[in-house]
Structures are given as structure tokens and as C-alpha cells.
């Protein structure tokens, strides 16, 4: 972008030129210095390739010492939240990426409670941000709010499962949902199209609000508009993840080696990995904005309407009940004291009657 | 497993006593002709085989059945949008008569749509167990009649194929609960469904983890070790046991590969040939279920599982047509 400016920079005497066209560059420089923060949550059943996909997207290994739990451990486990942060730097631009994983989701036989933990985590981050924002020192607010949630849909079903629908409906007002069809190399092209259409129909049927890419502005160039059109047409993205280098057609590509062929991760004919990556990177800013302007504001207005009282929190309720009880006790004690004072006065007034009365207290 | 009995050798009406010495023969008598007679009889009456497929929707159960028997047993695998996922588990049975070289096979396939699809899958195995026990009950009632039919129609489930989703990790709690309960009532053959999502290394790792899980939870799948009759059986079944669960891929469309017409799945990066042993283990499953162990499956169902059920029922109280109660493990 800065390359288009130099002609104007060299002639500052051009009439009518003030110089504030330089502002985007200033913003750019400041942002680069400050760095970006982004929190991505991944939710899906075990074995859908979430960790592999995250590692492939950011070309890192976020889970170096990962041990897959055995079956016995899976039976006892509840959903946990694991957040890992990496600092990625590319051409001087720093990105502080936090990936929030949710192991145990969808594993149990009875999954009724499996999204409570996730929802309370999201709310907690909003709560913390609200608290920081309302605080006195607002200079270094760390934004840990979840900006985007990749929801992994199993390619083996015929569409969305009841658990998928229930979960997405529970969080679509709190976080940007990007549905992703995992392990897409198990589907033929026709099956993939059918599944995508089916999922979109079901999303509409259940009124689930997923993240919608903003339309390209009319003044953007044709390429960008075309790219946005393609991206929008491919939702939900069907992806394959891998960080293994396989030899295919003479060059080394990231892919999965099968006896019947090689699935290339970065081949747009094989899967939508590149589209997902493009979407995430070109719309990272937009995802953060929507989180701030829509989801966070919703949360904030709800919270402030409730008057700072957390109704769901049982502990707070108990404290409140205690406080109320104490207030009641105090009132009763005051009343008793008043009655005693009255009786004292009456005793001073008349003797025998109040003596009997006095004993009854 | 203590109450399960050893399966007696199928051909004799009495258990062979080890003390009977082999009879010395002076010349050929023609006993071999019995085999031909058996064959002719079998051709006339035909065979019955009842198979049940259990697994979450979309794991390719219907396609697998079509591929196994090379016919359109189920019309279309994918349900339409108007049909909602059933709230409870309903079992559908479909019967077909398949003929090959003059031999008729009455095949009954029972499907379990809705298994494991709900948010709360607790006790989702109860309808399946109920169905299996119901078939045993029907057979028992027929057997107890004073005037019995010559050939009691056999609707008992001879084999239950359990489809494990290819997560690549290990068995899920639902899988373990289900397998644990079903292995005592019916022959269970677990398979890794949709195995085209796993590379060969992932497949082997997954398989060994599943085998470990099965061992830890004392789940005995078919072929059960305790029913091996002799050393040959042990060796043969041992080889099969090493490869259980088979990693299978099902397909009912044909494609042209190197001039041959093969069943497979066509993708942009290659064609997965279902009957190619280097691609998937469908052939092993087919051979196990149909070519080599079909009769054994039926025998174990009749001699072991059905007998166990019968003993429990007759001990409960004879004659009463009582409700089938699932024995808690």
C-alpha cells in the first residue's frame, strides 16, 4: 500500500494536499509495534483432527507433549478447557495466538452437560474484560475473549448431529462460529457437496447464527471480490490437516499418504484448507471487531441490566441469602430492644402487670 | 463367561469320546457319500443368515451390507431432509433371498438407525439387546411346543457387526459399554468403519489400541478364544484375532481401473478399491462372515448363546411367557 504513495510524498507542494492520507501507515506502524492478539477456540469430538488442523494452519506444533488418553480415562473425564499460547512472528508482525482446546467434548455417553464448561469459560473471559474495562488502569488490558470458534463437524454423519445443533444454538450469541467439516479426505466430491448443502439447510432450519463473511466493498479490486465470493460459497469449509511432507509429482508437499494416492493439504482441488486459512487471516480483524461490537456488547448490556448480580452463580446467592438473613436478625434484635425499652418504661409506670409481662418475654 | 459352555463338535450328536479307538476298515465303505447327501439337502432347504449392523449414522453400514452381498439390500443410505433423526432407537429388518450357483441364502439384515446419535446415549443398547433376546425367546417358544414345526424359522441374530468410528485414538466410552454388554449375548465382530480416513500407520496404531482396550475390559469378540476346538482352529482364528477389528471401506459404485471394473470410491487423488487388500480389509471381513465362518457363527449362536439364554429362562420359571429382562452385567 505504501508503494502507491511515494509519488505524492515527493511533491508536497501539490495544491490541496494536506497529508492525512498517511494515517493508515501510522496505524499500521503502531499495530505492528503493539502486535496482534487472537484467541481461537476449537470444539469438536475427539478424533476429528482438531489438533492436526491447528498445527497445519499455523505451521507450528502447539501440542508437543501430547498423550492421547486411553479409553478408561475417557470414561471418567469431563470436558476441560486447555488454552495454549504461542507468539508467532512473520515479517516483523507479531501475533499472540491463543488456542483454546476443549478435550472431552462429545466423548461421554451422556453429553447433556458437556457444553456448560465451555460456555462458562467464554462468559468468564467477557466478564474479565468487562471488569478490566471498568477498572481504573485501562492501559494494558489483555484481550482473552474468544474471537472465533471453529466447530468441527464429523464428515461421517448425514449432517448435523443433535449435539452439534444444541451446542451451536447455545453459543451463537456469544462467539463467532465457523463450522468446519473435518477429515474431508473421506468424502468424494459429490458427497462433500451434498453434506455442505445439508449442513447449510440445517443451520438455516434451526436459525443458528454462524459467522458471515462481510461482502467485499464496491471499491475493492475484482480479485478480492472474486475471492470473497468463492470463500462465501464454500462455507462450511471441508478441510484436511497435516504437517507431514510427502513426495508427490516430484515435489514435497504437506499431505497424507494413502495406498491409493496422496491428499495434498494445500491443493484447492483436494480440500478447502487454503480457503480456511485465507478466511482466517484476511478476516482476523473483522472477527475481532464483531466480537467486540456484537458479542461483547450483548454480554455487557445483559450484565449491566442485571445490575452486577450474577444470578447463575450459586455461591453469590448463598452469600446474599446470608446477608439478608443477617439483616433480618438485626431487624428482629432492634424490635426486641424496642419492646424491652417500652416495657422498661411501662415497668417504671406500673408494677404488678408489667412484672408478669416481663416474664413472658 | 463362566456359565458359557464349550461348543460341542457340530457334526456329531454326541460329544466325541477320546477313548473310542479308530475303527479299522478293510476297504472303502462309502461313508464319504454322506457329504454329498448333506450338500444336496442343504441346496434344497437353503440357508438362513441373520446379521445385525450397529453403529452411528453415516458410518457406512447400509453401504457395507450392499457391498458384502453385492446387491442392493438397502435402497439408499442417505436419509432425506424430511426424515428427522429418530429420537429413540428403532430397529429395521429387511429380508432377501440371494441365490448363487443354485444355493439359496435367506439373508436378514437388521439395521439400528439412531444408535448413538442423541445427546444422551445412556441405555441406547437396551433396544438392541431387547431385540436379540426377543428372537431367542421366539425360538424358545417354538422349541417348547408339543407339536413342533419340522424346521423352526431361525430369526436369531447370528452376527452383530459393530462399526467403530475412525477417530484414530481409541474406543469411546459408548463403544466399550455396548461391546461389553453385547459380547455375552451375541457374536460381535467390530470393524473400523470408513477406514479411508486413516493412513496405514494410523490404522495399525488404532487397531492395536482397540485390541488393548478390548483386552482391558475383558470383551471377547468373535472369534472367541474359548470356543476354539482344536489346534487348527486356534491357528486360523488366532490369525483372524490379530487383525480384528478389520478396517473396511464400503462402496456400491463401480469404476474402471486399469481396464477392470472394480467396486470403489473415486476421489480426486485416487480410487479406493474396496476389494484390494492393500487398500482396505473388506475382503477379510467378507471371507470371515460368508466364506469361512458363516456356519460357525450360526453354530455358536445356537449352541452357546441360545443355550445360555434358554438356561436362564427355564430357571426363571417354565412356560410363562414372561417379559424379557436384560441381565445386568
XYZ file of C-alpha atoms in Angstrom:
690
model
C 0.000 0.000 0.000
C 2.812 2.361 0.810
C 4.145 1.855 -2.704
C 1.213 3.804 -4.151
C 2.005 6.864 -2.016
C 5.624 7.789 -2.930
C 4.670 9.884 -5.989
C 2.568 12.154 -3.773
C 5.140 12.201 -0.990
C 7.869 13.518 -3.222
C 5.831 16.621 -4.212
C 4.455 18.062 -1.007
C 3.640 21.299 -2.803
C 0.784 19.649 -4.732
C -2.129 22.035 -4.148
C -4.839 20.758 -1.831
C -2.663 18.058 -0.343
C -2.892 18.030 3.435
C -1.114 14.766 4.199
C -3.595 12.806 6.299
C -3.549 10.078 3.663
C -0.585 8.947 5.692
C -2.779 7.962 8.615
C -3.248 4.278 7.637
C 0.508 3.906 7.657
C 0.695 5.338 11.138
C -1.972 2.943 12.325
C -0.148 0.158 10.579
C 3.137 1.001 12.265
C 1.521 1.271 15.675
C -0.271 -2.055 15.260
C 2.874 -3.751 14.139
C 4.654 -2.420 17.195
C 1.839 -3.415 19.514
C 1.298 -6.802 17.938
C -1.975 -8.609 17.494
C -3.852 -10.826 19.870
C -6.191 -13.506 18.697
C -7.980 -16.238 20.585
C -9.281 -19.182 18.682
C -11.387 -21.888 20.248
C -11.658 -25.343 18.712
C -14.582 -27.541 19.605
C -15.407 -30.970 18.321
C -15.473 -34.637 19.189
C -12.221 -36.462 19.753
C -10.500 -37.802 16.725
C -11.705 -35.235 14.219
C -8.232 -33.881 13.597
C -8.557 -30.607 15.503
C -5.008 -30.529 16.810
C -3.585 -31.569 13.461
C -5.525 -28.826 11.721
C -4.391 -26.138 14.158
C -0.809 -27.223 13.771
C -1.199 -27.161 9.994
C -2.844 -23.736 9.958
C -0.169 -22.037 11.976
C 2.723 -24.237 10.921
C 3.699 -24.902 14.489
C 3.395 -27.742 16.916
C 1.127 -26.499 19.652
C 0.919 -29.829 21.392
C 4.437 -31.209 21.612
C 3.962 -33.431 24.632
C 0.521 -34.651 23.881
C -0.551 -38.015 25.155
C -3.826 -39.323 23.859
C -5.800 -40.556 26.850
C -6.818 -44.182 26.980
C -10.366 -45.435 26.921
C -10.611 -45.864 30.679
C -9.568 -42.283 31.294
C -12.055 -41.060 28.747
C -14.901 -42.621 30.679
C -14.190 -40.631 33.819
C -13.257 -37.357 32.172
C -15.418 -34.279 31.941
C -14.904 -31.506 29.440
C -11.800 -29.480 30.161
C -10.517 -26.224 28.807
C -6.885 -26.077 27.756
C -5.515 -22.816 26.493
C -2.100 -22.710 24.879
C -0.486 -19.519 23.707
C 2.151 -19.103 21.056
C 3.794 -15.990 19.753
C 4.195 -16.166 16.029
C 6.204 -13.595 14.151
C 6.178 -13.063 10.442
C 7.911 -10.156 8.678
C 8.071 -8.142 11.842
C 4.406 -8.579 12.674
C 3.807 -10.313 15.969
C 0.745 -12.394 16.592
C -0.038 -13.641 20.051
C -2.259 -16.573 19.274
C -4.154 -18.409 21.975
C -5.763 -21.678 21.031
C -8.396 -22.920 23.422
C -8.906 -26.626 23.148
C -11.834 -28.493 24.633
C -10.835 -32.108 25.175
C -13.588 -34.362 26.371
C -16.333 -32.654 24.385
C -18.732 -35.193 22.983
C -16.888 -38.149 24.467
C -19.207 -39.131 27.256
C -22.202 -41.359 26.797
C -24.404 -38.582 28.175
C -23.322 -35.289 26.691
C -26.004 -33.112 28.207
C -23.622 -31.125 30.356
C -20.663 -31.052 28.094
C -21.048 -27.523 26.918
C -21.621 -25.882 30.273
C -17.887 -25.720 30.913
C -17.269 -24.137 27.524
C -19.992 -21.529 27.912
C -18.807 -20.552 31.355
C -15.272 -20.164 30.003
C -16.459 -17.796 27.285
C -18.512 -15.831 29.783
C -15.582 -15.687 32.154
C -13.387 -14.059 29.525
C -16.080 -11.491 28.790
C -16.508 -10.900 32.495
C -12.803 -10.344 32.957
C -12.651 -7.912 30.070
C -15.657 -6.038 31.412
C -14.022 -5.826 34.770
C -10.767 -4.569 33.309
C -12.559 -2.100 31.098
C -14.442 -0.692 34.053
C -11.302 -0.528 36.115
C -9.035 2.413 36.780
C -5.913 1.360 34.904
C -7.005 0.603 31.381
C -3.695 0.789 29.677
C -2.764 -2.848 29.479
C -5.992 -4.716 29.076
C -5.230 -8.180 27.854
C -7.901 -9.333 25.474
C -8.537 -13.001 26.177
C -12.018 -13.006 24.756
C -12.699 -15.783 22.329
C -12.735 -14.180 18.893
C -13.586 -17.197 16.858
C -14.771 -20.735 17.405
C -14.028 -23.461 14.889
C -16.734 -26.035 15.289
C -15.701 -29.370 13.849
C -18.457 -31.340 12.208
C -17.926 -35.009 11.656
C -17.839 -35.980 7.976
C -19.283 -39.359 8.839
C -22.757 -38.188 9.676
C -25.526 -37.197 7.349
C -25.431 -33.591 8.535
C -25.536 -32.001 11.930
C -25.995 -34.195 14.967
C -28.373 -33.174 17.778
C -25.365 -32.302 19.925
C -23.975 -30.025 17.192
C -27.266 -28.162 16.906
C -27.676 -27.791 20.655
C -24.134 -26.534 21.155
C -24.186 -24.045 18.305
C -27.504 -22.639 19.462
C -26.075 -22.197 22.927
C -23.038 -20.207 21.827
C -24.054 -18.434 18.621
C -24.817 -15.282 20.571
C -21.509 -15.307 22.363
C -18.881 -16.113 19.817
C -18.302 -16.189 16.054
C -18.917 -19.739 14.889
C -17.079 -21.028 11.858
C -18.291 -24.542 11.032
C -15.614 -26.782 9.602
C -16.061 -30.240 8.117
C -13.173 -32.256 9.435
C -11.261 -35.126 7.798
C -12.597 -34.172 4.398
C -10.455 -36.738 2.623
C -13.006 -39.375 3.480
C -15.583 -37.797 1.189
C -15.873 -37.876 -2.557
C -16.657 -34.607 -4.292
C -20.346 -35.387 -4.646
C -20.651 -36.439 -1.009
C -18.923 -33.273 0.046
C -21.309 -31.035 -1.869
C -24.284 -32.948 -0.526
C -23.042 -32.687 3.040
C -22.307 -28.968 2.756
C -25.748 -28.274 1.391
C -27.322 -30.422 4.059
C -25.452 -28.622 6.817
C -26.370 -25.194 5.466
C -30.021 -26.233 5.267
C -29.977 -27.490 8.818
C -28.249 -24.345 10.067
C -30.992 -22.299 8.493
C -33.701 -24.602 9.775
C -32.513 -24.224 13.347
C -31.786 -20.490 12.988
C -28.170 -20.877 14.011
C -26.168 -17.707 13.522
C -22.782 -18.564 12.120
C -20.111 -16.042 11.230
C -20.857 -14.410 7.900
C -18.020 -13.020 5.861
C -18.588 -9.363 5.138
C -19.233 -8.643 1.481
C -16.384 -7.030 -0.390
C -16.694 -3.276 -0.637
C -17.600 -1.942 -4.053
C -14.311 -0.120 -4.331
C -12.158 -3.190 -3.803
C -10.486 -4.747 -6.802
C -12.090 -7.560 -8.755
C -9.715 -10.214 -7.468
C -10.621 -9.536 -3.881
C -14.323 -9.524 -4.721
C -13.982 -12.820 -6.539
C -12.035 -14.296 -3.647
C -14.700 -13.240 -1.173
C -17.371 -14.744 -3.396
C -15.529 -18.036 -3.556
C -14.994 -18.075 0.173
C -18.614 -17.399 0.897
C -19.700 -20.151 -1.466
C -17.531 -22.740 0.240
C -18.848 -22.417 3.741
C -18.703 -24.750 5.615
C -15.088 -25.438 4.716
C -14.122 -29.069 4.377
C -10.528 -29.421 5.430
C -7.694 -31.866 5.768
C -4.783 -31.140 8.058
C -1.267 -32.465 8.011
C 2.267 -31.372 8.717
C 3.972 -34.331 7.113
C 5.919 -33.726 3.958
C 5.122 -36.234 1.258
C 6.780 -36.584 -2.089
C 4.172 -36.083 -4.811
C 4.714 -35.377 -8.504
C 8.338 -34.592 -7.929
C 7.933 -32.007 -5.209
C 7.490 -32.167 -1.469
C 4.045 -31.181 -0.283
C 2.221 -31.334 3.008
C -0.199 -34.178 2.791
C -1.416 -37.588 3.773
C -0.094 -40.673 2.079
C -2.586 -43.393 1.314
C -2.107 -46.563 -0.723
C -4.423 -45.107 -3.336
C -2.953 -41.664 -3.631
C -1.737 -38.598 -1.830
C -4.085 -35.993 -0.420
C -2.412 -32.618 -0.638
C -3.348 -30.211 2.114
C -2.660 -27.103 0.093
C -4.335 -28.215 -3.103
C -7.639 -26.387 -3.543
C -8.994 -29.248 -5.598
C -8.489 -31.659 -2.742
C -9.896 -29.642 0.136
C -10.673 -26.149 1.406
C -7.671 -25.756 3.699
C -6.274 -22.785 1.810
C -9.685 -21.123 1.800
C -9.982 -21.567 5.550
C -6.546 -20.124 6.103
C -7.239 -17.194 3.804
C -10.504 -16.501 5.527
C -8.949 -16.583 8.943
C -6.081 -14.324 8.024
C -7.874 -11.751 5.921
C -10.745 -11.556 8.354
C -8.912 -11.759 11.656
C -9.531 -8.079 12.203
C -13.187 -8.410 11.307
C -13.600 -11.355 13.662
C -12.183 -9.273 16.487
C -14.456 -6.374 15.593
C -17.579 -8.483 15.535
C -16.607 -10.000 18.877
C -16.131 -6.511 20.324
C -19.096 -4.790 18.706
C -21.674 -7.532 18.789
C -20.988 -10.355 21.189
C -19.200 -8.383 23.867
C -21.714 -5.563 23.761
C -24.553 -8.077 24.074
C -22.864 -9.618 27.058
C -22.136 -6.249 28.603
C -25.694 -4.959 28.278
C -27.043 -8.193 29.734
C -24.663 -7.992 32.655
C -25.267 -4.366 33.430
C -29.037 -4.836 33.168
C -28.827 -7.500 35.820
C -27.208 -4.866 37.990
C -23.930 -6.555 38.609
C -25.532 -9.542 40.258
C -24.602 -12.894 38.873
C -27.842 -14.789 39.062
C -26.453 -18.112 37.951
C -23.666 -18.136 40.493
C -24.833 -20.220 43.403
C -22.134 -19.051 45.782
C -23.144 -15.447 45.347
C -26.716 -16.454 46.048
C -25.697 -18.116 49.271
C -23.792 -15.011 50.349
C -26.793 -12.929 49.529
C -29.091 -15.152 51.490
C -26.694 -14.892 54.432
C -26.624 -11.127 54.161
C -30.361 -10.979 54.001
C -30.680 -13.263 56.961
C -28.270 -11.137 58.927
C -30.261 -8.043 58.061
C -33.383 -9.788 59.248
C -31.709 -10.805 62.509
C -30.614 -7.276 63.111
C -34.125 -6.037 62.499
C -35.535 -8.587 64.908
C -32.963 -7.641 67.518
C -33.857 -3.999 67.093
C -37.504 -4.841 67.504
C -36.805 -6.798 70.683
C -34.697 -3.967 72.036
C -37.502 -1.539 71.324
C -40.039 -3.772 73.036
C -37.757 -4.112 76.031
C -37.340 -0.364 76.201
C -41.120 0.021 76.052
C -41.542 -2.459 78.837
C -38.958 -0.729 80.943
C -40.951 2.447 80.609
C -44.165 0.639 81.481
C -42.472 -1.056 84.446
C -41.459 2.303 85.721
C -45.067 3.329 85.246
C -46.985 0.361 86.854
C -45.612 -2.586 88.922
C -47.575 -5.863 89.043
C -48.823 -6.109 85.441
C -45.542 -5.467 83.718
C -43.783 -7.922 86.014
C -45.911 -10.709 84.617
C -45.430 -9.364 81.122
C -41.728 -9.167 81.627
C -41.509 -12.897 82.291
C -43.310 -13.767 79.107
C -40.566 -12.222 77.026
C -18.177 -66.114 30.969
C -18.153 -68.997 33.422
C -21.637 -70.122 32.561
C -20.940 -70.322 28.857
C -20.401 -73.804 27.668
C -17.943 -75.221 25.233
C -19.440 -75.725 21.837
C -19.667 -79.426 21.070
C -18.470 -80.561 17.678
C -21.244 -79.745 15.252
C -21.376 -82.908 13.212
C -21.933 -85.465 15.920
C -24.967 -85.763 18.133
C -22.799 -86.974 20.984
C -19.582 -85.382 22.152
C -16.769 -87.460 20.716
C -15.182 -89.508 23.427
C -11.398 -89.595 23.320
C -11.381 -93.166 24.382
C -13.106 -94.550 21.273
C -10.315 -96.059 19.205
C -10.388 -95.512 15.454
C -12.145 -98.363 13.751
C -10.010 -100.356 11.365
C -11.564 -100.641 7.949
C -10.890 -103.377 5.416
C -11.987 -101.396 2.410
C -13.879 -98.304 1.359
C -17.443 -98.353 2.634
C -18.714 -95.203 1.006
C -19.089 -93.049 4.094
C -17.906 -90.104 2.067
C -21.210 -90.144 0.252
C -22.710 -88.601 3.383
C -21.043 -85.331 2.472
C -22.783 -85.254 -0.881
C -26.094 -86.073 0.744
C -25.603 -83.214 3.174
C -24.817 -80.899 0.291
C -27.915 -81.876 -1.655
C -30.049 -81.446 1.435
C -28.517 -78.025 2.046
C -29.133 -76.959 -1.522
C -32.773 -77.924 -1.183
C -33.522 -76.259 2.138
C -31.215 -73.309 1.658
C -29.501 -71.365 4.402
C -30.611 -68.627 6.718
C -28.305 -65.942 7.951
C -29.251 -63.058 10.197
C -26.867 -60.205 10.558
C -27.244 -57.037 12.564
C -25.314 -53.851 11.870
C -24.843 -51.395 14.702
C -23.190 -48.015 14.656
C -23.738 -44.282 14.453
C -25.369 -42.912 11.341
C -23.136 -42.162 8.433
C -20.561 -44.853 9.187
C -21.463 -46.726 6.031
C -23.476 -49.568 7.483
C -26.005 -49.771 4.675
C -23.321 -49.427 2.030
C -21.283 -52.157 3.705
C -24.212 -54.558 3.652
C -24.803 -53.809 -0.019
C -21.129 -54.390 -0.744
C -20.964 -57.617 1.254
C -23.799 -59.262 -0.532
C -23.251 -57.489 -3.828
C -26.878 -56.496 -4.042
C -28.998 -53.525 -3.152
C -30.210 -54.843 0.171
C -30.840 -51.288 1.311
C -32.094 -48.826 -1.237
C -30.442 -45.590 -0.320
C -28.081 -44.881 2.504
C -28.694 -41.190 2.950
C -31.982 -40.223 4.560
C -33.819 -37.249 3.152
C -34.102 -33.965 4.971
C -37.726 -34.503 5.959
C -36.960 -37.642 7.917
C -35.689 -36.493 11.298
C -33.142 -38.494 13.245
C -35.246 -40.935 15.236
C -35.498 -39.938 18.857
C -35.342 -43.471 20.097
C -33.581 -46.385 18.572
C -35.758 -48.241 16.104
C -34.647 -51.450 14.510
C -35.425 -52.175 10.895
C -35.183 -55.643 9.449
C -35.062 -56.451 5.785
C -35.089 -59.959 4.350
C -33.845 -61.013 0.969
C -33.229 -64.326 -0.702
C -29.928 -64.363 -2.539
C -29.094 -67.144 -4.897
C -25.674 -68.281 -6.035
C -24.979 -71.451 -8.050
C -28.283 -72.959 -7.095
C -27.794 -72.317 -3.386
C -30.331 -70.083 -1.730
C -29.460 -67.864 1.193
C -32.218 -66.133 3.124
C -30.450 -63.110 4.419
C -31.982 -60.902 7.079
C -30.268 -57.644 7.873
C -31.269 -55.647 10.923
C -30.282 -52.023 10.977
C -30.161 -49.772 14.016
C -30.700 -46.178 12.870
C -30.390 -43.647 15.633
C -27.869 -45.604 17.652
C -25.526 -43.294 19.492
C -26.798 -40.184 17.735
C -28.579 -38.472 20.603
C -27.098 -36.082 23.101
C -27.832 -38.529 25.884
C -26.989 -42.022 24.731
C -27.428 -43.698 28.050
C -29.023 -47.123 27.745
C -29.124 -46.899 23.967
C -28.057 -50.552 23.909
C -31.270 -51.680 25.584
C -33.423 -51.827 22.436
C -30.700 -53.797 20.663
C -30.359 -56.308 23.477
C -34.136 -56.465 23.722
C -34.434 -57.361 20.061
C -31.795 -60.060 20.273
C -33.374 -61.613 23.334
C -36.768 -61.410 21.701
C -35.526 -63.555 18.824
C -34.164 -66.091 21.295
C -37.495 -66.048 23.085
C -39.394 -66.706 19.863
C -37.178 -69.638 19.067
C -37.512 -70.966 22.593
C -41.287 -70.783 22.449
C -41.268 -72.693 19.173
C -38.972 -75.274 20.656
C -41.113 -75.792 23.729
C -44.272 -76.530 21.740
C -45.651 -80.030 21.944
C -46.062 -80.307 18.204
C -43.063 -78.596 16.788
C -42.517 -77.472 13.238
C -40.109 -79.531 11.216
C -37.885 -76.584 10.606
C -38.145 -73.822 13.172
C -37.688 -70.480 11.429
C -34.454 -69.079 12.734
C -34.604 -65.335 13.284
C -31.882 -65.258 15.921
C -29.106 -62.816 15.238
C -26.086 -64.823 14.179
C -23.669 -61.989 13.945
C -23.581 -58.383 15.054
C -21.194 -56.164 13.144
C -20.258 -53.158 15.254
C -18.987 -50.114 13.380
C -16.321 -48.168 15.250
C -15.826 -44.596 14.016
C -12.299 -43.987 12.730
C -11.201 -41.453 15.302
C -7.704 -42.850 15.337
C -7.495 -42.612 19.113
C -9.156 -45.498 20.960
C -12.563 -46.910 21.771
C -15.049 -44.391 23.091
C -16.953 -44.947 26.345
C -20.112 -45.683 24.333
C -18.317 -48.346 22.284
C -16.959 -50.031 25.377
C -20.287 -50.074 27.195
C -22.085 -51.501 24.200
C -19.495 -54.124 23.344
C -19.224 -55.232 26.946
C -22.915 -55.984 27.134
C -23.372 -57.462 23.718
C -20.476 -59.882 23.702
C -22.217 -62.094 26.194
C -25.394 -62.380 24.152
C -24.338 -62.483 20.545
C -21.297 -62.886 18.303
C -19.843 -59.428 17.819
C -17.463 -58.523 15.030
C -16.124 -54.974 15.459
C -14.912 -53.198 12.340
C -13.256 -49.853 11.800
C -15.729 -48.048 9.574
C -14.873 -45.540 6.842
C -11.264 -46.603 7.063
C -10.329 -44.440 4.102
C -9.752 -41.581 6.521
C -6.795 -43.335 8.150
C -3.351 -43.849 6.685
C -1.777 -47.264 7.081
C 0.273 -46.283 10.129
C -2.693 -44.624 11.795
C -4.740 -47.706 11.061
C -2.268 -50.046 12.704
C -1.870 -47.828 15.754
C -5.633 -47.510 16.092
C -6.097 -51.234 15.730
C -3.573 -52.105 18.421
C -5.122 -49.559 20.775
C -8.550 -51.063 20.202
C -7.195 -54.537 20.830
C -5.691 -53.305 24.078
C -8.964 -51.678 25.078
C -10.858 -54.892 24.374
C -8.410 -56.847 26.463
C -8.512 -54.406 29.374
C -12.269 -54.538 29.537
C -12.445 -58.317 29.015
C -14.518 -58.036 25.884
C -14.440 -61.232 23.850
C -15.309 -60.599 20.272
C -15.825 -63.215 17.608
C -13.924 -65.494 17.051
C -13.869 -66.166 20.757
C -10.776 -67.852 22.082
C -12.675 -70.154 24.412
C -14.555 -71.793 21.571
C -11.570 -72.905 19.545
C -11.980 -76.620 19.207
C -8.612 -77.823 18.122
C -5.193 -76.630 17.244
C -6.061 -75.866 13.623
C -8.928 -73.680 14.683
C -6.693 -71.876 17.138
C -4.137 -71.101 14.494
C -6.699 -69.957 11.956
C -8.711 -67.950 14.436
C -5.559 -66.614 16.014
C -4.594 -65.041 12.713
C -8.030 -63.503 12.448
C -7.898 -62.267 16.027
C -4.669 -60.440 15.310
C -6.400 -58.434 12.634
C -9.645 -57.684 14.375
C -11.009 -55.060 14.033
C -10.846 -55.019 10.230
C -10.509 -51.628 8.640
C -13.211 -51.591 5.994
C -14.468 -49.340 3.274
C -17.770 -49.936 1.544
C -18.770 -48.939 -1.942
C -21.566 -49.827 -4.275
C -20.402 -47.996 -7.370
C -18.141 -49.436 -9.998
C -15.277 -47.648 -11.639
C -12.809 -48.510 -14.341
C -9.290 -49.132 -13.063
C -6.620 -50.439 -15.420
C -9.257 -51.886 -17.648
C -11.015 -53.741 -14.862
C -14.335 -52.854 -13.377
C -13.955 -52.567 -9.638
C -16.122 -51.509 -6.740
C -14.667 -48.388 -5.270
C -14.787 -44.777 -4.267
C -13.498 -42.241 -6.729
C -11.755 -39.179 -5.363
C -9.557 -36.526 -6.872
C -6.430 -38.149 -5.555
C -7.152 -41.748 -6.474
C -9.640 -44.549 -6.499
C -10.088 -46.575 -3.347
C -10.627 -50.144 -4.423
C -12.790 -51.961 -1.947
C -11.623 -55.416 -2.929
C -7.945 -54.575 -2.959
C -6.288 -55.904 0.153
C -3.664 -53.183 0.011
C -6.353 -50.539 0.299
C -8.700 -51.935 2.910
C -9.619 -55.150 4.645
C -13.087 -55.619 3.259
C -12.147 -58.957 1.746
C -11.126 -60.266 5.154
C -14.486 -59.281 6.578
C -16.347 -60.850 3.712
C -14.388 -64.059 3.953
C -14.932 -64.231 7.671
C -18.640 -63.607 7.533
C -19.540 -65.526 4.426
C -16.889 -67.741 3.009
C -15.309 -69.370 6.024
C -17.167 -68.762 9.239
C -20.817 -68.434 8.366
C -21.707 -71.868 9.620
C -19.527 -71.418 12.686
C -21.325 -68.189 13.523
C -24.638 -69.981 13.366
C -23.360 -72.895 15.418
C -22.016 -70.744 18.207
C -25.238 -68.757 18.265
C -27.252 -71.948 18.552
C -25.035 -73.976 20.827
C -23.739 -71.308 23.143
C -25.634 -68.041 23.172
C -29.054 -69.542 22.682
C -28.372 -72.286 25.208
C -27.281 -69.744 27.790
C -30.456 -67.790 27.202
C -32.516 -70.962 27.452
C -30.914 -71.984 30.736
C -31.582 -68.596 32.263
C -35.181 -68.552 31.069
C -36.004 -72.072 32.133
C -34.534 -71.437 35.545
C -36.687 -68.363 35.888
C -39.920 -70.263 35.633
C -41.093 -72.567 32.914
C -43.859 -71.955 30.457
C -44.718 -68.410 31.426
C -44.468 -66.039 28.535
C -42.638 -63.530 30.641
C -41.194 -60.202 29.592
C -37.589 -60.453 28.516
C -35.481 -58.858 31.174
C -31.964 -57.906 30.331
C -29.489 -59.407 32.725
C -27.484 -56.630 34.266
C -23.758 -57.215 33.803
